[in-house]
């Protein structure tokens, strides 16, 4: 099995996600957090296990800078804009494993929309990525988001559990998914994922109390940690919140 040591601490992790500029557009940002340097500084000062960027931001703000010595990088290999409103989404690969490694990545990420009519295409792309990444000892993280016509009317928690299992079946080292709504449901997600480590996506900004309660529930279920974006870099006191999140994840 490929080691996750470079992006975990004692088997747990808090990752700082910043691919929303592609996925949602700059509407998520303000004058401060629109600057990737601001995010990198939060990543370092907040003691995050890694930052997650698309290749363009990695190349222009991370690779060859002092930040590259201070915080590990995960490069997201596919992406799409929020302008694509197709019910059945596809997120094309826009960066290779080799490019990501040359940018300094210690792990690679890829989104699969299970249930989409393009599932097959994303499975194939991810399988190729994984083959290459594992041959180079690089762990893979799959963003597993059920989307598309086929999932209409199905229970969200069942779909999330299904995604966790698919991540294991595909051989992903870590799966990033949404919280299924309760500790009980989350425990089942973690069980279904087996030896694939589970991290939960932060989601839209909540209050500190709400977010910390989510983190506690996630950790109680046996998950590996959090991959958080907006709840950190849209927060007025991101470092303070990061310390509290780390306390919940690592203790
Ligand atoms: P947040 O913590 O800001 O939700 O980030 C997690 C994340 O998975 C990002 O990596 C990604 O850009 C975004 O959510 C995708 O969200 P969605 O497709 O649900 O809009």
CSV table of C-alpha atoms and ligand atoms in Angstrom, one decimal:
chain,number,residue,atom,x,y,z
A,1,UNK,CA,0.0,0.0,0.0
A,2,UNK,CA,1.2,3.5,-0.8
A,3,UNK,CA,2.0,5.5,2.3
A,4,UNK,CA,0.0,8.6,3.4
A,5,UNK,CA,2.7,9.7,5.8
A,6,UNK,CA,3.5,12.9,3.9
A,7,UNK,CA,-0.1,14.2,4.3
A,8,UNK,CA,-1.1,12.8,7.7
A,9,UNK,CA,0.1,13.0,11.3
A,10,UNK,CA,-0.3,9.8,13.3
A,11,UNK,CA,-2.9,8.7,10.7
A,12,UNK,CA,-5.0,11.8,10.9
A,13,UNK,CA,-5.2,14.9,8.7
A,14,UNK,CA,-6.5,18.4,8.2
A,15,UNK,CA,-6.1,19.5,4.6
A,16,UNK,CA,-6.7,23.0,3.2
A,17,UNK,CA,-8.7,23.0,0.0
A,18,UNK,CA,-8.4,25.9,-2.5
A,19,UNK,CA,-9.7,24.7,-5.8
A,20,UNK,CA,-13.0,26.6,-5.5
A,21,UNK,CA,-11.8,29.4,-7.9
A,22,UNK,CA,-12.2,26.8,-10.6
A,23,UNK,CA,-15.3,24.9,-9.3
A,24,UNK,CA,-17.3,27.9,-8.1
A,25,UNK,CA,-15.6,31.0,-9.5
A,26,UNK,CA,-14.2,34.1,-7.7
A,27,UNK,CA,-17.6,34.7,-6.1
A,28,UNK,CA,-16.3,32.6,-3.1
A,29,UNK,CA,-13.5,35.2,-2.6
A,30,UNK,CA,-12.9,38.6,-1.1
A,31,UNK,CA,-9.9,41.0,-1.5
A,32,UNK,CA,-7.8,38.9,0.9
A,33,UNK,CA,-8.5,35.3,0.1
A,34,UNK,CA,-8.5,35.8,-3.7
A,35,UNK,CA,-4.7,35.8,-3.3
A,36,UNK,CA,-3.2,32.3,-3.1
A,37,UNK,CA,-0.3,33.7,-1.0
A,38,UNK,CA,-2.9,34.4,1.7
A,39,UNK,CA,-4.0,30.8,1.6
A,40,UNK,CA,-0.5,29.4,1.7
A,41,UNK,CA,0.3,31.6,4.8
A,42,UNK,CA,-2.8,30.2,6.5
A,43,UNK,CA,-1.7,26.7,5.6
A,44,UNK,CA,1.7,27.3,7.2
A,45,UNK,CA,0.6,29.3,10.2
A,46,UNK,CA,-2.4,27.0,10.8
A,47,UNK,CA,-0.2,23.9,10.6
A,48,UNK,CA,-2.3,22.2,7.9
A,49,UNK,CA,-1.1,18.8,6.7
A,50,UNK,CA,-1.2,20.0,3.0
A,51,UNK,CA,-2.7,22.5,0.6
A,52,UNK,CA,-4.8,21.5,-2.4
A,53,UNK,CA,-4.3,23.5,-5.6
A,54,UNK,CA,-4.9,23.2,-9.3
A,55,UNK,CA,-1.7,23.1,-11.3
A,56,UNK,CA,-1.8,26.8,-12.3
A,57,UNK,CA,-1.8,28.1,-8.7
A,58,UNK,CA,0.8,25.4,-7.7
A,59,UNK,CA,3.1,26.5,-10.5
A,60,UNK,CA,2.8,30.3,-9.9
A,61,UNK,CA,2.6,30.5,-6.1
A,62,UNK,CA,4.1,27.3,-4.6
A,63,UNK,CA,6.8,25.6,-6.7
A,64,UNK,CA,10.2,27.1,-6.2
A,65,UNK,CA,9.0,29.4,-3.4
A,66,UNK,CA,9.7,29.3,0.3
A,67,UNK,CA,6.3,27.8,0.8
A,68,UNK,CA,7.4,24.6,-0.9
A,69,UNK,CA,9.7,23.9,2.1
A,70,UNK,CA,7.0,24.7,4.6
A,71,UNK,CA,3.8,22.8,3.6
A,72,UNK,CA,3.1,19.7,1.4
A,73,UNK,CA,1.2,20.1,-1.8
A,74,UNK,CA,-1.6,18.1,-3.3
A,75,UNK,CA,-2.5,18.8,-6.9
A,76,UNK,CA,-6.0,18.3,-8.1
A,77,UNK,CA,-5.8,16.7,-11.6
A,78,UNK,CA,-9.2,17.4,-12.9
A,79,UNK,CA,-11.8,20.2,-12.6
A,80,UNK,CA,-14.7,22.0,-14.1
A,81,UNK,CA,-16.4,25.3,-13.7
A,82,UNK,CA,-19.7,26.0,-12.0
A,83,UNK,CA,-20.9,27.4,-15.4
A,84,UNK,CA,-21.4,23.8,-16.6
A,85,UNK,CA,-24.9,23.1,-15.2
A,86,UNK,CA,-25.4,19.7,-16.9
A,87,UNK,CA,-27.3,17.4,-14.7
A,88,UNK,CA,-24.8,14.7,-15.5
A,89,UNK,CA,-21.4,16.2,-14.9
A,90,UNK,CA,-17.9,15.3,-16.1
A,91,UNK,CA,-14.7,16.8,-14.8
A,92,UNK,CA,-11.9,16.5,-17.3
A,93,UNK,CA,-8.3,15.7,-16.4
A,94,UNK,CA,-6.2,18.8,-16.9
A,95,UNK,CA,-3.0,17.8,-15.3
A,96,UNK,CA,-0.9,14.6,-15.3
A,97,UNK,CA,0.7,12.8,-12.4
A,98,UNK,CA,4.1,13.6,-13.8
A,99,UNK,CA,3.3,17.3,-14.0
A,100,UNK,CA,2.0,17.3,-10.5
A,101,UNK,CA,5.1,15.6,-9.2
A,102,UNK,CA,7.3,18.1,-11.1
A,103,UNK,CA,5.3,20.9,-9.3
A,104,UNK,CA,6.2,19.3,-6.0
A,105,UNK,CA,3.0,17.3,-5.2
A,106,UNK,CA,3.2,14.5,-2.7
A,107,UNK,CA,-0.3,13.3,-3.5
A,108,UNK,CA,-2.8,13.8,-6.3
A,109,UNK,CA,-6.6,14.4,-6.2
A,110,UNK,CA,-9.3,13.6,-8.7
A,111,UNK,CA,-13.1,14.2,-8.6
A,112,UNK,CA,-15.5,11.4,-9.6
A,113,UNK,CA,-19.2,12.1,-9.9
A,114,UNK,CA,-20.7,8.6,-9.3
A,115,UNK,CA,-24.0,8.2,-10.9
A,116,UNK,CA,-23.2,10.6,-13.8
A,117,UNK,CA,-23.6,9.2,-17.3
A,118,UNK,CA,-19.9,10.0,-17.6
A,119,UNK,CA,-18.9,7.8,-14.7
A,120,UNK,CA,-17.2,5.4,-17.0
A,121,UNK,CA,-14.9,8.1,-18.4
A,122,UNK,CA,-14.0,9.3,-14.9
A,123,UNK,CA,-13.3,5.8,-13.7
A,124,UNK,CA,-11.0,5.2,-16.7
A,125,UNK,CA,-9.1,8.4,-16.2
A,126,UNK,CA,-8.8,7.8,-12.5
A,127,UNK,CA,-7.6,4.2,-13.0
A,128,UNK,CA,-4.8,5.5,-15.3
A,129,UNK,CA,-3.9,8.2,-12.8
A,130,UNK,CA,-3.8,5.7,-10.0
A,131,UNK,CA,-1.6,3.2,-11.9
A,132,UNK,CA,1.0,5.9,-12.6
A,133,UNK,CA,0.8,7.5,-9.1
A,134,UNK,CA,1.2,4.2,-7.3
A,135,UNK,CA,4.1,3.2,-9.5
A,136,UNK,CA,5.7,6.4,-8.3
A,137,UNK,CA,4.6,5.9,-4.6
A,138,UNK,CA,2.3,8.8,-4.8
A,139,UNK,CA,-1.1,8.4,-2.9
A,140,UNK,CA,-4.4,9.2,-4.6
A,141,UNK,CA,-7.3,11.1,-3.1
A,142,UNK,CA,-10.7,10.8,-4.8
A,143,UNK,CA,-13.3,13.5,-4.3
A,144,UNK,CA,-16.4,11.3,-4.5
A,145,UNK,CA,-19.6,13.2,-5.2
A,146,UNK,CA,-22.8,11.5,-6.3
A,147,UNK,CA,-24.4,13.6,-9.1
A,148,UNK,CA,-26.6,13.1,-12.1
A,149,UNK,CA,-30.1,12.0,-13.2
A,150,UNK,CA,-29.5,8.4,-11.9
A,151,UNK,CA,-29.3,9.5,-8.3
A,152,UNK,CA,-32.5,11.4,-8.2
A,153,UNK,CA,-34.8,10.2,-5.5
A,154,UNK,CA,-32.1,8.2,-3.8
A,155,UNK,CA,-31.1,8.8,-0.1
A,156,UNK,CA,-28.0,11.0,0.2
A,157,UNK,CA,-26.5,9.0,3.0
A,158,UNK,CA,-26.8,5.8,1.0
A,159,UNK,CA,-25.2,7.5,-2.0
A,160,UNK,CA,-22.3,8.8,0.2
A,161,UNK,CA,-21.7,5.3,1.6
A,162,UNK,CA,-21.8,3.9,-2.0
A,163,UNK,CA,-19.2,6.4,-3.0
A,164,UNK,CA,-17.0,5.4,-0.1
A,165,UNK,CA,-17.1,1.8,-1.1
A,166,UNK,CA,-16.4,2.6,-4.8
A,167,UNK,CA,-13.3,4.5,-3.6
A,168,UNK,CA,-12.1,1.4,-1.9
A,169,UNK,CA,-13.0,-0.8,-4.9
A,170,UNK,CA,-11.1,1.6,-7.2
A,171,UNK,CA,-8.0,1.5,-5.0
A,172,UNK,CA,-8.0,5.1,-3.8
A,173,UNK,CA,-5.8,5.8,-0.8
A,174,UNK,CA,-8.1,8.5,0.6
A,175,UNK,CA,-11.7,9.5,-0.2
A,176,UNK,CA,-13.1,12.9,0.3
A,177,UNK,CA,-16.9,13.0,0.7
A,178,UNK,CA,-19.7,15.0,2.3
A,179,UNK,CA,-21.0,14.3,5.8
A,180,UNK,CA,-24.0,12.0,5.6
A,181,UNK,CA,-25.9,13.8,8.4
A,182,UNK,CA,-25.3,11.7,11.5
A,183,UNK,CA,-22.5,10.0,13.4
A,184,UNK,CA,-24.3,6.7,12.9
A,185,UNK,CA,-24.4,7.1,9.1
A,186,UNK,CA,-20.8,8.4,9.1
A,187,UNK,CA,-19.6,5.3,11.0
A,188,UNK,CA,-21.2,3.1,8.2
A,189,UNK,CA,-19.4,5.3,5.6
A,190,UNK,CA,-16.1,4.7,7.3
A,191,UNK,CA,-16.7,1.0,7.5
A,192,UNK,CA,-17.7,0.8,3.9
A,193,UNK,CA,-14.5,2.6,2.9
A,194,UNK,CA,-12.4,-0.1,4.7
A,195,UNK,CA,-8.7,0.6,4.3
A,196,UNK,CA,-9.3,3.7,2.2
A,197,UNK,CA,-9.0,6.7,4.6
A,198,UNK,CA,-12.0,9.0,4.8
A,199,UNK,CA,-11.9,12.8,5.0
A,200,UNK,CA,-15.0,15.0,5.0
A,201,UNK,CA,-15.3,18.2,2.9
A,202,UNK,CA,-16.0,21.3,4.8
A,203,UNK,CA,-18.9,22.8,2.7
A,204,UNK,CA,-20.2,26.3,2.7
A,205,UNK,CA,-19.3,28.5,5.6
A,206,UNK,CA,-21.0,27.8,8.9
A,207,UNK,CA,-20.5,29.3,12.3
A,208,UNK,CA,-17.4,28.2,14.2
A,209,UNK,CA,-19.6,26.3,16.7
A,210,UNK,CA,-21.5,24.5,13.9
A,211,UNK,CA,-18.3,23.6,12.1
A,212,UNK,CA,-16.5,22.4,15.2
A,213,UNK,CA,-19.5,20.2,16.0
A,214,UNK,CA,-19.3,18.7,12.5
A,215,UNK,CA,-15.5,18.0,13.0
A,216,UNK,CA,-16.2,16.3,16.3
A,217,UNK,CA,-18.9,14.1,14.8
A,218,UNK,CA,-16.7,13.2,11.9
A,219,UNK,CA,-13.8,12.2,14.2
A,220,UNK,CA,-16.2,10.2,16.5
A,221,UNK,CA,-17.1,8.1,13.5
A,222,UNK,CA,-13.5,6.9,13.0
A,223,UNK,CA,-12.8,9.1,10.0
A,224,UNK,CA,-9.2,10.2,9.2
A,225,UNK,CA,-9.9,14.0,9.2
A,226,UNK,CA,-11.2,17.0,7.3
A,227,UNK,CA,-10.5,18.7,3.9
A,228,UNK,CA,-11.7,22.2,4.5
A,229,UNK,CA,-11.7,25.3,2.3
A,230,UNK,CA,-14.3,28.0,2.7
A,231,UNK,CA,-14.8,27.5,6.5
A,232,UNK,CA,-11.2,28.4,7.0
A,233,UNK,CA,-10.3,31.0,4.4
A,234,UNK,CA,-13.6,32.8,4.6
A,235,UNK,CA,-13.3,33.0,8.4
A,236,UNK,CA,-12.1,36.2,10.0
A,237,UNK,CA,-9.8,34.3,12.4
A,238,UNK,CA,-8.7,31.3,10.3
A,239,UNK,CA,-5.7,30.4,12.5
A,240,UNK,CA,-7.7,30.3,15.7
A,241,UNK,CA,-10.3,28.1,14.1
A,242,UNK,CA,-7.6,25.9,12.6
A,243,UNK,CA,-6.2,25.3,16.1
A,244,UNK,CA,-9.6,24.2,17.4
A,245,UNK,CA,-10.1,21.9,14.4
A,246,UNK,CA,-6.7,20.3,15.0
A,247,UNK,CA,-7.5,19.8,18.6
A,248,UNK,CA,-10.6,17.9,17.6
A,249,UNK,CA,-8.9,15.9,14.9
A,250,UNK,CA,-5.6,15.0,16.6
A,251,UNK,CA,-6.5,14.4,20.2
B,1,LIG,P1,-15.2,23.5,0.9
B,1,LIG,O1,-14.7,23.1,2.2
B,1,LIG,O2,-15.0,24.9,0.6
B,1,LIG,O3,-16.5,23.0,0.6
B,1,LIG,O4,-14.2,22.7,-0.2
B,1,LIG,C1,-14.4,21.3,-0.4
B,1,LIG,C2,-14.6,21.1,-1.9
B,1,LIG,O5,-14.6,19.7,-2.1
B,1,LIG,C3,-13.5,21.7,-2.8
B,1,LIG,O6,-12.4,21.0,-2.9
B,1,LIG,C4,-14.3,21.8,-4.1
B,1,LIG,O7,-13.9,22.9,-4.8
B,1,LIG,C5,-15.7,22.1,-3.6
B,1,LIG,O8,-15.8,21.6,-2.3
B,1,LIG,C6,-16.7,21.4,-4.6
B,1,LIG,O9,-17.9,21.6,-4.1
B,1,LIG,P2,-19.2,21.4,-4.9
B,1,LIG,O10,-18.9,20.6,-6.2
B,1,LIG,O11,-20.1,20.6,-3.9
B,1,LIG,O12,-19.7,22.7,-5.2
